[in-house]
Amino acid sequence: MSSAFHHALKIEEEVCTGCTHCIQACPTEALRVKGGKARLIAERCVDCGECMRVCPVNAIKVEEDDFTKILDFEHRVAIVPSVFIGQFARNIATRKIYSGMLEEGFTHVYEAEHGSGILIDLINKYLADHPGTRPVISSFCPAIVRLIQVRFPSLVGNLMPFKAPLDLAAISFRKKLTEQEIPEKNVGVFYITPCAAKIAAVKSPVGEETSPFNGVINMNTLYSKVFSVIKREEKSFCIVPEKEQLLPEEMEWTLTGGEARHIHGRCLSIDGISNAIEFLERLENGTLGNFDFLEMRACDKSCAGGILSSTNRFLVSERLHKRAEQYYIDKGNGKIFNNKTITLYKDYVIANASLHDIEPRSIMKLDEDMVLAMKKMQKIQKIKGYLPGIDCAACGAPGCRALAEDVVQGRARTSDCVFVAIKVKGGETMSQVAEYTEEIWGRNRFKNMLPE
Amino acid sequence: MKFEYLIEGGDFIRAGHASSDIKKILNQLNLDPAIVRRIAVSMYEAEVNVVAHAFRGVMKVNINPERILVLVEDEGPGIPDIAQAMQEGYSTASDKVREMGFGAGMGLSNMKKNTDILDIHSAINRGTVVKMTTFTKSGAS
């Protein structure tokens, strides 16, 4: 397993104005301001994207594979999540969206949730076979998996050891093509992602050796391309009929409640990373009742609220619910054909569906050595006592406790707190204090404050 | 390192405050997550016992690199028969406490399950002293 953490979120230095929005929004305190720019502490970041949501200048970007990378392959498979379909208005038919994707260069389009039926059976069997592991926590959302690794290490054993439906879809589709005697190297499988966490998960997988994907395409990039081709060539391009249809429960899998409703026993669905944290805290404290299964997604409204979603999350989820309703209407009219190819590869998919042990990697420990950690903790308490406790973030850390910890870990100094510098360190001149603040907030930051 | 928490009888809203706080501290000290969880669970049960049965109590936590010692002293009715109270499902909780979802009779047995050494001393109409010792290395005792 790789020990380096790949992050999909990147701060664009030239755009970042060095404010405090992102550092205070980060659920793992992974950001600091230094030299007037936000900096990421790699081992803490879980790629949830909360920083990107709050950035007022759009300085946080999601790394993506260049779209032309798909052309490296003769067979170009797009594994597309149902929420992609939800990006478009309801009057744009699914087959039209697929056709737009083929027009843009893919040779195959396959919906990511085709594997969810197989997964439901695997999870229910796992629950029945492991009555001592409760609650089982879904490993579907990669930001939640990483959050548990870094902030709730005692709960890693509760994560269900299975890959997500999109991985199963990719595994089966790859198998299908290679069975047609297409060489493996000619097959490029790409995931169209609604979130940053999935990019990180593909680039540095947790609990699996390699990812079944060759690359990841940002959902909003593809949305713009497909939307414009649909608008531009509405009359001219060829509409290809859908080859395979998702079942209604699969269409709704990535929405809140999409997993939990199929799992036996007492289940709960939690969306939003702060809600998940509150719940995991209670679970770790043992103050939660007895649950069999917890579905947890980092984004509000689950994948419909992914940071790479171009359409409002409420509209996306409404569209997907309507799409599921439409399925039953179409079925009544005999318009549904049931030819799910993934069922042909069921045994192969199941054989490749398991994750290895997910390792804890706590960011909370102050030191590997407990004696040293105790000493550091005592120092932190002492420093925290000096600090004003207003969590203004003017020191570049998200709050006073975080600054105290940074000081003890050698990443900052107490006088980075402007109040300490002025008040406690009375011996220091005001120009020294100004110099400290400039080191954090940048040389040019305060120049407009001076009168002409 | 020593920490002290006051527990008010009947205050179910605050129950869990001490265990949550200590859990965070132990995580920072790089204690094995499985042991942290056992301590958090046993402390929470002890806290709820004071809230549900006693008038007030104090929880003292002493952490050193070998072991975590949790001492809970309460002023309350005391436990007449400790052996009986240790049985799973045995509870003297009032209907009011049960209505709040507590009082299932699992408290003491959960504490026993999650600590290396559990000592209970009780005096009727005076109070109860619970001492829980958990070693920082699993397997040591």
Coordinates of C-alpha atoms in Angstrom, one line a residue:
Chain A
M1 CA 0.0 0.0 0.0
S2 CA 1.3 3.4 -0.9
S3 CA 2.2 5.6 2.1
A4 CA 2.1 8.9 0.1
F5 CA -1.2 10.5 0.0
H6 CA -2.4 11.7 -3.3
H7 CA -4.7 14.7 -3.2
A8 CA -7.1 15.8 -5.8
L9 CA -7.5 19.2 -4.3
K10 CA -4.9 21.8 -5.3
I11 CA -4.6 25.4 -4.2
E12 CA -3.8 27.7 -7.0
E13 CA -1.2 30.0 -5.5
E14 CA -1.7 32.9 -7.9
V15 CA -5.5 32.9 -7.3
C16 CA -5.5 32.3 -3.5
T17 CA -5.8 35.6 -1.6
G18 CA -5.0 34.1 1.7
C19 CA -8.2 34.5 3.7
T20 CA -9.5 32.3 6.5
H21 CA -12.5 30.7 4.9
C22 CA -11.0 27.3 4.0
I23 CA -8.8 26.8 7.1
Q24 CA -11.9 27.2 9.3
A25 CA -14.1 25.0 7.1
C26 CA -11.8 22.1 7.0
P27 CA -13.1 19.2 9.1
T28 CA -9.6 17.8 9.7
E29 CA -7.8 21.1 10.2
A30 CA -5.6 20.3 7.2
L31 CA -5.1 23.9 6.1
R32 CA -2.9 26.8 7.3
V33 CA -2.0 30.2 5.9
K34 CA 1.7 30.8 5.4
G35 CA 3.2 33.5 3.3
G36 CA -0.2 34.9 2.4
K37 CA -1.4 31.6 0.8
A38 CA -3.4 28.6 2.1
R39 CA -1.2 25.5 2.4
L40 CA -2.4 21.9 2.6
I41 CA -1.0 19.4 5.2
A42 CA -1.1 16.3 3.0
E43 CA -1.6 13.6 5.6
R44 CA -4.6 15.3 7.2
C45 CA -6.6 16.0 4.0
V46 CA -9.4 13.6 3.2
D47 CA -10.4 15.3 -0.1
C48 CA -13.9 16.1 1.0
G49 CA -13.9 19.4 -0.8
E50 CA -15.4 21.5 2.0
C51 CA -12.6 24.1 1.4
M52 CA -13.5 24.3 -2.3
R53 CA -17.2 25.0 -1.4
V54 CA -16.3 28.0 0.8
C55 CA -13.4 29.5 -1.2
P56 CA -14.7 33.0 -2.2
V57 CA -12.2 33.4 -5.1
N58 CA -12.3 29.8 -6.5
A59 CA -8.6 29.2 -5.8
I60 CA -9.1 25.5 -5.0
K61 CA -9.2 23.3 -8.0
V62 CA -9.7 19.6 -8.5
E63 CA -7.0 17.9 -10.4
E64 CA -8.2 16.0 -13.4
D65 CA -6.9 13.9 -16.2
D66 CA -6.7 15.8 -19.4
F67 CA -9.8 14.8 -21.5
T68 CA -7.6 13.9 -24.5
K69 CA -6.0 11.1 -22.4
I70 CA -9.0 9.0 -23.4
L71 CA -7.7 9.0 -26.9
D72 CA -4.7 7.0 -25.8
F73 CA -7.0 4.0 -26.0
E74 CA -8.7 2.3 -28.8
H75 CA -11.7 1.3 -26.6
R76 CA -12.7 4.2 -24.3
V77 CA -15.2 3.3 -21.6
A78 CA -17.0 5.9 -19.6
I79 CA -18.2 4.6 -16.3
V80 CA -20.8 7.3 -15.5
P81 CA -22.7 7.9 -12.3
S82 CA -26.4 8.2 -12.3
V83 CA -26.0 11.8 -10.9
F84 CA -24.5 12.8 -14.2
I85 CA -27.8 12.1 -15.9
G86 CA -29.3 14.2 -13.1
Q87 CA -27.3 17.2 -14.2
F88 CA -29.5 17.6 -17.3
A89 CA -33.0 18.9 -17.5
R90 CA -35.7 16.2 -17.6
N91 CA -36.6 16.9 -21.2
I92 CA -33.2 15.7 -22.3
A93 CA -33.5 11.9 -22.7
T94 CA -30.9 9.6 -21.2
R95 CA -30.1 8.2 -24.6
K96 CA -29.4 11.6 -25.9
I97 CA -26.9 12.2 -23.0
Y98 CA -25.2 8.9 -23.8
S99 CA -25.1 9.8 -27.4
G100 CA -23.5 13.1 -26.6
M101 CA -20.8 11.3 -24.7
L102 CA -20.1 9.0 -27.6
E103 CA -19.9 12.1 -29.8
E104 CA -17.3 13.5 -27.5
G105 CA -15.1 10.5 -28.0
F106 CA -16.1 7.6 -25.7
T107 CA -16.8 4.3 -27.4
H108 CA -18.8 2.8 -24.6
V109 CA -20.9 4.3 -21.8
Y110 CA -21.8 2.2 -18.8
E111 CA -23.6 3.5 -15.7
A112 CA -21.6 3.1 -12.5
E113 CA -24.5 1.7 -10.4
H114 CA -24.9 -1.5 -12.4
G115 CA -22.9 -3.3 -9.7
S116 CA -25.1 -2.2 -6.8
G117 CA -27.4 -5.2 -6.9
I118 CA -24.4 -7.6 -6.4
L119 CA -23.1 -5.3 -3.6
I120 CA -26.4 -5.4 -1.7
D121 CA -26.2 -9.2 -1.5
L122 CA -22.6 -9.1 -0.4
I123 CA -23.3 -6.6 2.3
N124 CA -26.3 -8.5 3.7
K125 CA -24.3 -11.7 3.7
Y126 CA -21.4 -10.0 5.4
L127 CA -23.8 -8.7 8.1
A128 CA -25.2 -12.1 8.6
D129 CA -21.7 -13.7 8.8
H130 CA -20.3 -11.1 11.2
P131 CA -22.8 -10.6 14.0
G132 CA -20.0 -9.3 16.3
T133 CA -19.2 -6.3 14.0
R134 CA -21.7 -3.6 14.6
P135 CA -22.5 -1.2 13.2
V136 CA -21.0 -2.0 9.8
I137 CA -20.2 1.4 8.2
S138 CA -20.4 1.7 4.4
S139 CA -17.1 2.2 2.6
F140 CA -18.9 3.7 -0.4
C141 CA -17.9 7.3 0.1
P142 CA -14.1 7.7 -0.1
A143 CA -14.1 10.9 1.9
I144 CA -15.8 9.1 4.8
V145 CA -13.3 6.2 4.6
R146 CA -10.4 8.6 4.8
L147 CA -12.1 10.6 7.6
I148 CA -12.5 7.4 9.6
Q149 CA -8.8 6.5 9.0
V150 CA -7.5 9.9 10.2
R151 CA -10.0 11.0 12.9
F152 CA -11.7 7.8 14.0
P153 CA -9.0 5.1 13.8
S154 CA -10.8 2.9 16.3
L155 CA -13.6 2.5 13.8
V156 CA -11.7 1.3 10.7
G157 CA -12.7 -2.3 11.6
N158 CA -16.3 -1.3 11.2
L159 CA -15.9 -0.4 7.6
M160 CA -17.4 -2.9 5.2
P161 CA -14.7 -4.6 3.2
F162 CA -16.2 -4.1 -0.3
K163 CA -15.5 -1.9 -3.3
A164 CA -18.1 0.6 -4.5
P165 CA -20.5 -0.3 -7.3
L166 CA -18.6 1.9 -9.8
D167 CA -15.5 -0.3 -9.2
L168 CA -17.6 -3.4 -9.8
A169 CA -19.1 -1.9 -12.9
A170 CA -15.5 -1.1 -14.2
I171 CA -14.3 -4.6 -13.4
S172 CA -17.2 -6.3 -15.2
F173 CA -17.0 -4.1 -18.2
R174 CA -13.3 -4.6 -18.6
K175 CA -13.8 -8.3 -18.4
K176 CA -16.5 -8.1 -21.0
L177 CA -14.2 -6.4 -23.5
T178 CA -11.2 -8.6 -22.9
E179 CA -13.4 -11.6 -23.4
Q180 CA -14.1 -10.2 -26.9
E181 CA -10.3 -10.7 -27.5
I182 CA -9.6 -7.1 -27.1
P183 CA -6.1 -6.7 -25.6
E184 CA -6.1 -5.2 -22.1
K185 CA -3.8 -2.4 -23.1
N186 CA -6.3 -1.1 -25.7
V187 CA -9.0 -0.7 -23.1
G188 CA -9.2 2.6 -21.2
V189 CA -11.8 2.8 -18.4
F190 CA -12.6 6.2 -17.1
Y191 CA -14.7 7.3 -14.2
I192 CA -16.8 10.4 -14.5
T193 CA -16.5 11.8 -11.0
P194 CA -18.8 14.1 -9.1
C195 CA -16.2 14.5 -6.3
A196 CA -12.6 15.0 -5.5
A197 CA -12.4 12.2 -3.0
K198 CA -13.0 9.6 -5.8
I199 CA -10.1 11.0 -7.8
A200 CA -7.8 10.6 -4.8
A201 CA -9.2 7.1 -4.3
V202 CA -8.4 6.2 -7.9
K203 CA -4.9 7.7 -7.8
S204 CA -4.0 6.2 -4.4
P205 CA -6.4 3.5 -3.6
V206 CA -7.3 2.5 0.0
G207 CA -7.6 -1.2 0.7
E208 CA -6.9 -2.3 -2.9
E209 CA -3.6 -2.7 -4.8
T210 CA -4.7 -1.0 -8.0
S211 CA -7.8 0.8 -9.2
P212 CA -9.8 -0.6 -12.1
F213 CA -9.7 2.8 -13.7
N214 CA -7.2 4.3 -16.1
G215 CA -8.2 7.8 -15.3
V216 CA -10.8 10.1 -13.9
I217 CA -12.8 12.8 -15.7
N218 CA -14.4 15.7 -13.8
M219 CA -18.1 15.5 -14.1
N220 CA -18.5 19.3 -14.6
T221 CA -16.0 19.2 -17.5
L222 CA -17.9 16.5 -19.3
Y223 CA -21.2 18.1 -18.5
S224 CA -20.2 21.3 -20.4
K225 CA -18.9 19.3 -23.3
V226 CA -22.0 17.0 -23.6
F227 CA -24.4 19.9 -23.0
S228 CA -22.9 22.0 -25.7
V229 CA -22.9 19.1 -28.2
I230 CA -26.5 18.4 -27.4
K231 CA -27.4 22.1 -27.9
R232 CA -25.2 22.6 -31.0
E233 CA -26.0 19.5 -32.9
E234 CA -29.4 18.7 -31.7
K235 CA -30.7 17.8 -35.1
S236 CA -27.6 16.3 -36.7
F237 CA -26.1 13.9 -34.4
C238 CA -27.1 10.3 -34.2
I239 CA -29.1 9.2 -31.2
V240 CA -28.0 5.8 -30.1
P241 CA -30.6 3.7 -28.2
E242 CA -29.7 2.8 -24.6
K243 CA -28.2 -0.7 -24.5
E244 CA -28.7 -1.4 -20.9
Q245 CA -30.9 0.1 -18.3
L246 CA -30.3 0.7 -14.6
L247 CA -32.9 -0.7 -12.2
P248 CA -34.8 2.1 -10.3
E249 CA -33.1 1.2 -7.0
E250 CA -29.7 1.5 -8.8
M251 CA -30.6 4.9 -10.1
E252 CA -31.1 6.1 -6.6
W253 CA -28.1 4.3 -5.0
T254 CA -25.9 7.4 -4.7
L255 CA -28.7 9.5 -3.2
T256 CA -29.2 9.6 0.6
G257 CA -30.8 6.4 1.7
G258 CA -29.9 4.6 -1.5
E259 CA -27.8 2.0 0.2
A260 CA -29.4 1.7 3.6
R261 CA -32.9 0.9 2.4
H262 CA -31.6 -2.4 1.0
I263 CA -29.7 -3.5 4.0
H264 CA -31.3 -5.8 6.6
G265 CA -31.6 -4.7 10.2
R266 CA -31.5 -1.3 11.8
C267 CA -29.9 1.1 9.4
L268 CA -29.4 4.8 9.2
S269 CA -28.4 7.2 6.4
I270 CA -26.3 10.2 7.2
D271 CA -25.2 12.8 4.7
G272 CA -23.0 15.9 5.2
I273 CA -19.5 15.6 6.7
S274 CA -20.3 17.5 9.9
N275 CA -23.3 15.2 10.5
A276 CA -21.1 12.2 9.9
I277 CA -18.5 13.5 12.3
E278 CA -21.1 14.1 15.0
F279 CA -22.3 10.5 14.5
L280 CA -18.9 8.9 14.5
E281 CA -18.0 10.8 17.7
R282 CA -21.1 9.2 19.4
L283 CA -20.3 5.9 17.9
E284 CA -16.7 6.0 19.2
N285 CA -18.0 7.1 22.7
G286 CA -20.4 4.2 22.7
T287 CA -23.4 6.5 23.2
L288 CA -25.2 5.4 20.1
G289 CA -27.9 2.8 20.3
N290 CA -27.5 -0.5 18.4
F291 CA -27.3 -0.2 14.7
D292 CA -26.6 -2.8 12.1
F293 CA -25.5 -0.6 9.2
L294 CA -24.6 3.1 8.7
E295 CA -24.7 4.7 5.3
M296 CA -22.5 7.8 5.4
R297 CA -21.8 10.3 2.7
A298 CA -19.6 13.4 3.1
C299 CA -21.7 15.6 0.8
D300 CA -25.1 17.1 1.7
K301 CA -27.6 15.1 -0.4
S302 CA -24.9 12.6 -1.0
C303 CA -23.4 12.4 -4.6
A304 CA -26.1 14.8 -5.9
G305 CA -24.2 17.4 -3.8
G306 CA -20.8 16.5 -5.0
I307 CA -18.4 19.4 -5.5
L308 CA -18.2 18.7 -9.2
S309 CA -21.9 18.8 -9.7
S310 CA -22.9 21.7 -11.9
T311 CA -26.6 21.5 -11.1
N312 CA -28.2 22.2 -7.7
R313 CA -28.3 19.1 -5.5
F314 CA -32.0 19.3 -4.8
L315 CA -32.7 19.3 -8.6
V316 CA -30.3 16.5 -9.3
S317 CA -32.0 14.3 -6.7
E318 CA -35.5 15.2 -7.9
R319 CA -34.5 14.3 -11.4
L320 CA -33.2 10.9 -10.3
H321 CA -36.3 10.1 -8.3
K322 CA -38.4 11.0 -11.3
R323 CA -36.2 8.9 -13.5
A324 CA -36.8 5.9 -11.2
E325 CA -40.6 6.5 -11.3
Q326 CA -40.4 6.7 -15.1
Y327 CA -38.9 3.2 -15.1
Y328 CA -42.1 1.7 -13.8
I329 CA -44.2 3.6 -16.3
D330 CA -42.0 2.4 -19.1
K331 CA -42.1 -1.1 -17.8
G332 CA -45.9 -1.0 -17.8
N333 CA -45.6 0.1 -21.5
G334 CA -43.3 -2.8 -22.3
K335 CA -40.4 -0.5 -23.0
I336 CA -38.0 -2.1 -20.5
F337 CA -35.6 -4.7 -21.6
N338 CA -33.7 -6.7 -19.0
N339 CA -30.3 -7.7 -20.2
K340 CA -27.9 -6.7 -17.5
T341 CA -24.6 -7.9 -18.6
I342 CA -23.0 -7.6 -15.2
T343 CA -25.0 -10.6 -14.1
L344 CA -23.1 -12.7 -16.7
Y345 CA -19.9 -11.8 -14.8
K346 CA -21.3 -12.1 -11.3
D347 CA -18.9 -14.7 -10.0
Y348 CA -15.9 -12.8 -11.4
V349 CA -17.1 -9.5 -9.9
I350 CA -17.7 -11.1 -6.5
A351 CA -14.3 -12.7 -6.6
N352 CA -12.8 -9.2 -7.1
A353 CA -15.1 -7.2 -4.9
S354 CA -13.3 -7.4 -1.6
L355 CA -11.1 -4.7 0.0
H356 CA -8.1 -5.5 2.1
D357 CA -7.8 -4.2 5.6
I358 CA -8.2 -0.5 5.8
E359 CA -5.3 0.9 7.9
P360 CA -5.9 3.5 10.6
R361 CA -3.6 6.5 10.2
S362 CA -4.4 8.8 13.1
I363 CA -3.7 12.5 12.7
M364 CA -4.5 13.1 16.3
K365 CA -1.5 11.5 17.9
L366 CA 1.0 14.1 19.1
D367 CA 3.8 11.6 19.1
E368 CA 4.4 7.9 18.4
D369 CA 5.9 7.7 21.9
M370 CA 3.3 8.0 24.6
V371 CA 5.7 9.6 27.1
L372 CA 6.6 12.3 24.6
A373 CA 3.0 12.7 23.6
M374 CA 2.1 13.4 27.2
K375 CA 4.8 16.0 27.5
K376 CA 3.6 17.7 24.3
M377 CA 0.0 17.6 25.6
Q378 CA 1.1 19.4 28.8
K379 CA 2.9 22.0 26.7
I380 CA -0.2 22.5 24.5
Q381 CA -2.4 23.0 27.5
K382 CA 0.0 25.6 28.9
I383 CA 0.3 27.5 25.6
K384 CA -3.5 27.3 25.1
G385 CA -3.8 29.1 28.5
Y386 CA -1.9 32.1 27.1
L387 CA -4.0 32.3 23.9
P388 CA -7.1 34.5 23.8
G389 CA -9.5 31.7 22.8
I390 CA -11.3 33.7 20.1
D391 CA -10.3 31.4 17.2
C392 CA -9.8 34.4 14.9
A393 CA -7.4 32.4 12.7
A394 CA -5.2 35.5 12.3
C395 CA -2.2 33.3 13.1
G396 CA -2.9 31.2 10.0
A397 CA -4.2 28.2 12.0
P398 CA -7.9 27.4 12.3
G399 CA -8.1 28.2 16.0
C400 CA -6.2 28.8 19.2
R401 CA -5.9 25.1 20.1
A402 CA -4.6 24.3 16.6
L403 CA -2.0 27.1 17.0
A404 CA -0.9 25.7 20.4
E405 CA -0.5 22.3 18.8
D406 CA 1.4 23.8 15.8
V407 CA 3.8 25.5 18.2
V408 CA 4.5 22.3 20.1
Q409 CA 5.0 20.4 16.9
G410 CA 7.5 23.1 15.7
R411 CA 5.3 24.4 12.9
A412 CA 4.5 27.8 14.4
R413 CA 5.5 30.1 17.3
T414 CA 3.4 31.5 20.1
S415 CA 4.0 35.1 18.8
D416 CA 2.2 34.2 15.6
C417 CA -0.8 35.1 17.7
V418 CA -1.1 38.8 17.2
F419 CA -2.6 39.3 20.7
V420 CA 0.2 37.4 22.4
A421 CA 2.7 39.4 20.3
I422 CA 1.2 42.8 21.4
K423 CA 0.1 42.0 24.9
V424 CA 2.3 39.3 26.4
K425 CA 5.5 39.9 24.6
G426 CA 5.6 43.5 25.6
G427 CA 9.3 43.6 25.0
E428 CA 8.9 43.2 21.3
T429 CA 8.5 46.4 19.2
M430 CA 5.4 47.0 17.1
S431 CA 7.5 46.7 13.9
Q432 CA 8.5 43.2 15.0
V433 CA 4.8 42.3 15.5
A434 CA 4.1 43.7 12.0
E435 CA 6.8 41.5 10.6
Y436 CA 5.4 38.4 12.2
T437 CA 1.9 39.1 10.7
E438 CA 3.5 39.7 7.3
E439 CA 5.2 36.4 7.4
I440 CA 1.8 34.8 7.7
W441 CA -0.3 37.0 5.6
G442 CA 2.1 38.2 2.9
R443 CA 4.4 41.2 2.4
N444 CA 1.8 43.2 0.5
R445 CA -1.1 42.4 2.7
F446 CA -1.2 45.4 4.8
K447 CA 0.3 48.1 2.5
N448 CA -3.1 49.7 1.8
M449 CA -3.6 50.2 5.5
L450 CA -1.0 52.8 5.7
P451 CA -2.1 56.4 5.1
E452 CA -0.6 58.2 2.0
Chain B
M1 CA -1.6 13.5 33.9
K2 CA -4.8 14.1 35.9
F3 CA -8.2 15.2 34.9
E4 CA -11.3 15.7 37.0
Y5 CA -15.0 15.9 36.0
L6 CA -18.0 16.7 38.1
I7 CA -21.1 14.7 37.4
E8 CA -24.6 15.9 38.4
G9 CA -27.3 13.3 39.3
G10 CA -30.2 13.4 36.8
D11 CA -28.3 15.4 34.2
F12 CA -28.6 13.0 31.2
I13 CA -27.9 15.8 28.7
R14 CA -24.3 16.1 29.9
A15 CA -23.7 12.4 30.4
G16 CA -20.9 11.4 28.2
H17 CA -19.0 14.6 28.4
A18 CA -16.1 13.2 30.5
S19 CA -15.7 10.1 28.4
S20 CA -15.7 12.1 25.2
D21 CA -13.1 14.5 26.5
I22 CA -10.8 11.7 27.7
K23 CA -11.2 9.8 24.4
K24 CA -9.8 12.8 22.6
I25 CA -6.9 13.1 25.0
L26 CA -6.0 9.4 24.7
N27 CA -6.2 9.6 20.9
Q28 CA -3.6 12.4 21.0
L29 CA -1.4 10.3 23.3
N30 CA -1.3 7.6 20.5
L31 CA -2.9 4.9 22.7
D32 CA -4.1 1.8 20.7
P33 CA -7.5 2.8 19.2
A34 CA -9.1 -0.4 20.5
I35 CA -8.1 0.4 24.1
V36 CA -9.3 4.0 23.7
R37 CA -12.6 2.7 22.7
R38 CA -12.8 0.3 25.7
I39 CA -12.0 3.1 28.0
A40 CA -14.5 5.5 26.4
V41 CA -17.3 2.8 26.7
S42 CA -16.5 1.9 30.3
M43 CA -16.2 5.6 31.3
Y44 CA -19.5 6.4 29.7
E45 CA -21.3 3.6 31.5
A46 CA -19.8 4.8 34.8
E47 CA -20.9 8.3 34.1
V48 CA -24.5 7.2 33.2
N49 CA -24.6 5.2 36.5
V50 CA -23.9 8.2 38.5
V51 CA -26.4 10.3 36.6
A52 CA -29.1 7.6 36.8
H53 CA -28.7 6.6 40.4
A54 CA -26.7 9.0 42.5
F55 CA -27.1 12.7 43.6
R56 CA -23.7 13.7 42.4
G57 CA -20.3 12.4 41.7
V58 CA -16.7 13.1 40.7
M59 CA -14.7 11.3 38.0
K60 CA -10.9 11.4 38.3
V61 CA -8.8 10.2 35.5
N62 CA -5.1 9.5 36.0
I63 CA -3.1 8.7 32.9
N64 CA 0.5 7.4 32.9
P65 CA 2.3 5.5 30.3
E66 CA 1.5 2.1 31.9
R67 CA -2.1 2.4 32.7
I68 CA -5.2 4.6 32.7
L69 CA -6.9 4.8 36.1
V70 CA -10.5 6.0 36.3
L71 CA -11.9 6.6 39.8
V72 CA -15.6 7.4 40.1
E73 CA -16.9 8.4 43.6
D74 CA -20.5 9.2 44.1
E75 CA -22.9 10.3 46.8
G76 CA -26.0 8.2 46.5
P77 CA -27.9 5.2 47.6
G78 CA -25.1 2.7 47.2
I79 CA -25.4 -0.8 45.8
P80 CA -26.7 -3.4 48.3
D81 CA -25.6 -6.5 46.4
I82 CA -22.7 -5.9 44.0
A83 CA -22.7 -9.4 42.7
Q84 CA -26.3 -9.2 41.7
A85 CA -25.8 -5.7 40.1
M86 CA -23.1 -7.2 38.0
Q87 CA -25.5 -9.5 36.2
E88 CA -26.5 -8.6 32.7
G89 CA -30.0 -7.3 32.6
Y90 CA -30.3 -6.6 36.4
S91 CA -31.3 -3.0 37.0
T92 CA -32.8 -0.9 39.8
A93 CA -33.3 2.1 37.5
S94 CA -36.5 4.1 38.0
D95 CA -39.2 4.1 35.3
K96 CA -38.3 7.7 34.5
V97 CA -34.7 6.6 33.8
R98 CA -35.9 3.7 31.7
E99 CA -38.2 5.9 29.7
M100 CA -35.2 7.9 28.7
G101 CA -33.7 4.8 27.2
F102 CA -31.3 4.0 30.0
G103 CA -31.5 1.3 32.7
A104 CA -31.2 -1.8 30.6
G105 CA -29.0 -3.5 33.3
M106 CA -25.9 -3.6 31.1
G107 CA -23.9 -0.8 32.8
L108 CA -21.8 -2.7 35.2
S109 CA -21.3 -5.8 33.0
N110 CA -20.2 -3.5 30.2
M111 CA -17.7 -1.8 32.5
K112 CA -16.4 -5.2 33.5
K113 CA -16.0 -6.3 29.9
N114 CA -14.2 -3.1 28.9
T115 CA -11.7 -2.7 31.8
D116 CA -8.7 -4.8 32.9
I117 CA -9.4 -4.4 36.6
L118 CA -12.7 -3.3 38.0
D119 CA -13.1 -2.6 41.7
I120 CA -16.4 -1.6 43.3
H121 CA -16.9 -0.6 46.9
S122 CA -20.3 0.6 48.1
A123 CA -21.8 1.8 51.3
I124 CA -25.6 1.9 51.6
N125 CA -27.1 5.4 51.7
R126 CA -23.6 6.9 51.4
G127 CA -22.3 6.2 47.9
T128 CA -20.2 4.0 45.6
V129 CA -16.6 4.1 44.6
V130 CA -15.7 2.5 41.2
K131 CA -12.1 2.0 40.3
M132 CA -11.3 1.0 36.7
T133 CA -7.8 0.2 35.6
T134 CA -6.9 -0.3 32.0
F135 CA -3.3 -1.1 30.8
T136 CA -1.9 0.7 27.9
K137 CA -0.4 -2.4 26.3
S138 CA -3.0 -5.0 25.4
G139 CA -2.2 -8.4 27.0
A140 CA -0.5 -6.8 30.1
S141 CA -2.2 -7.2 33.4

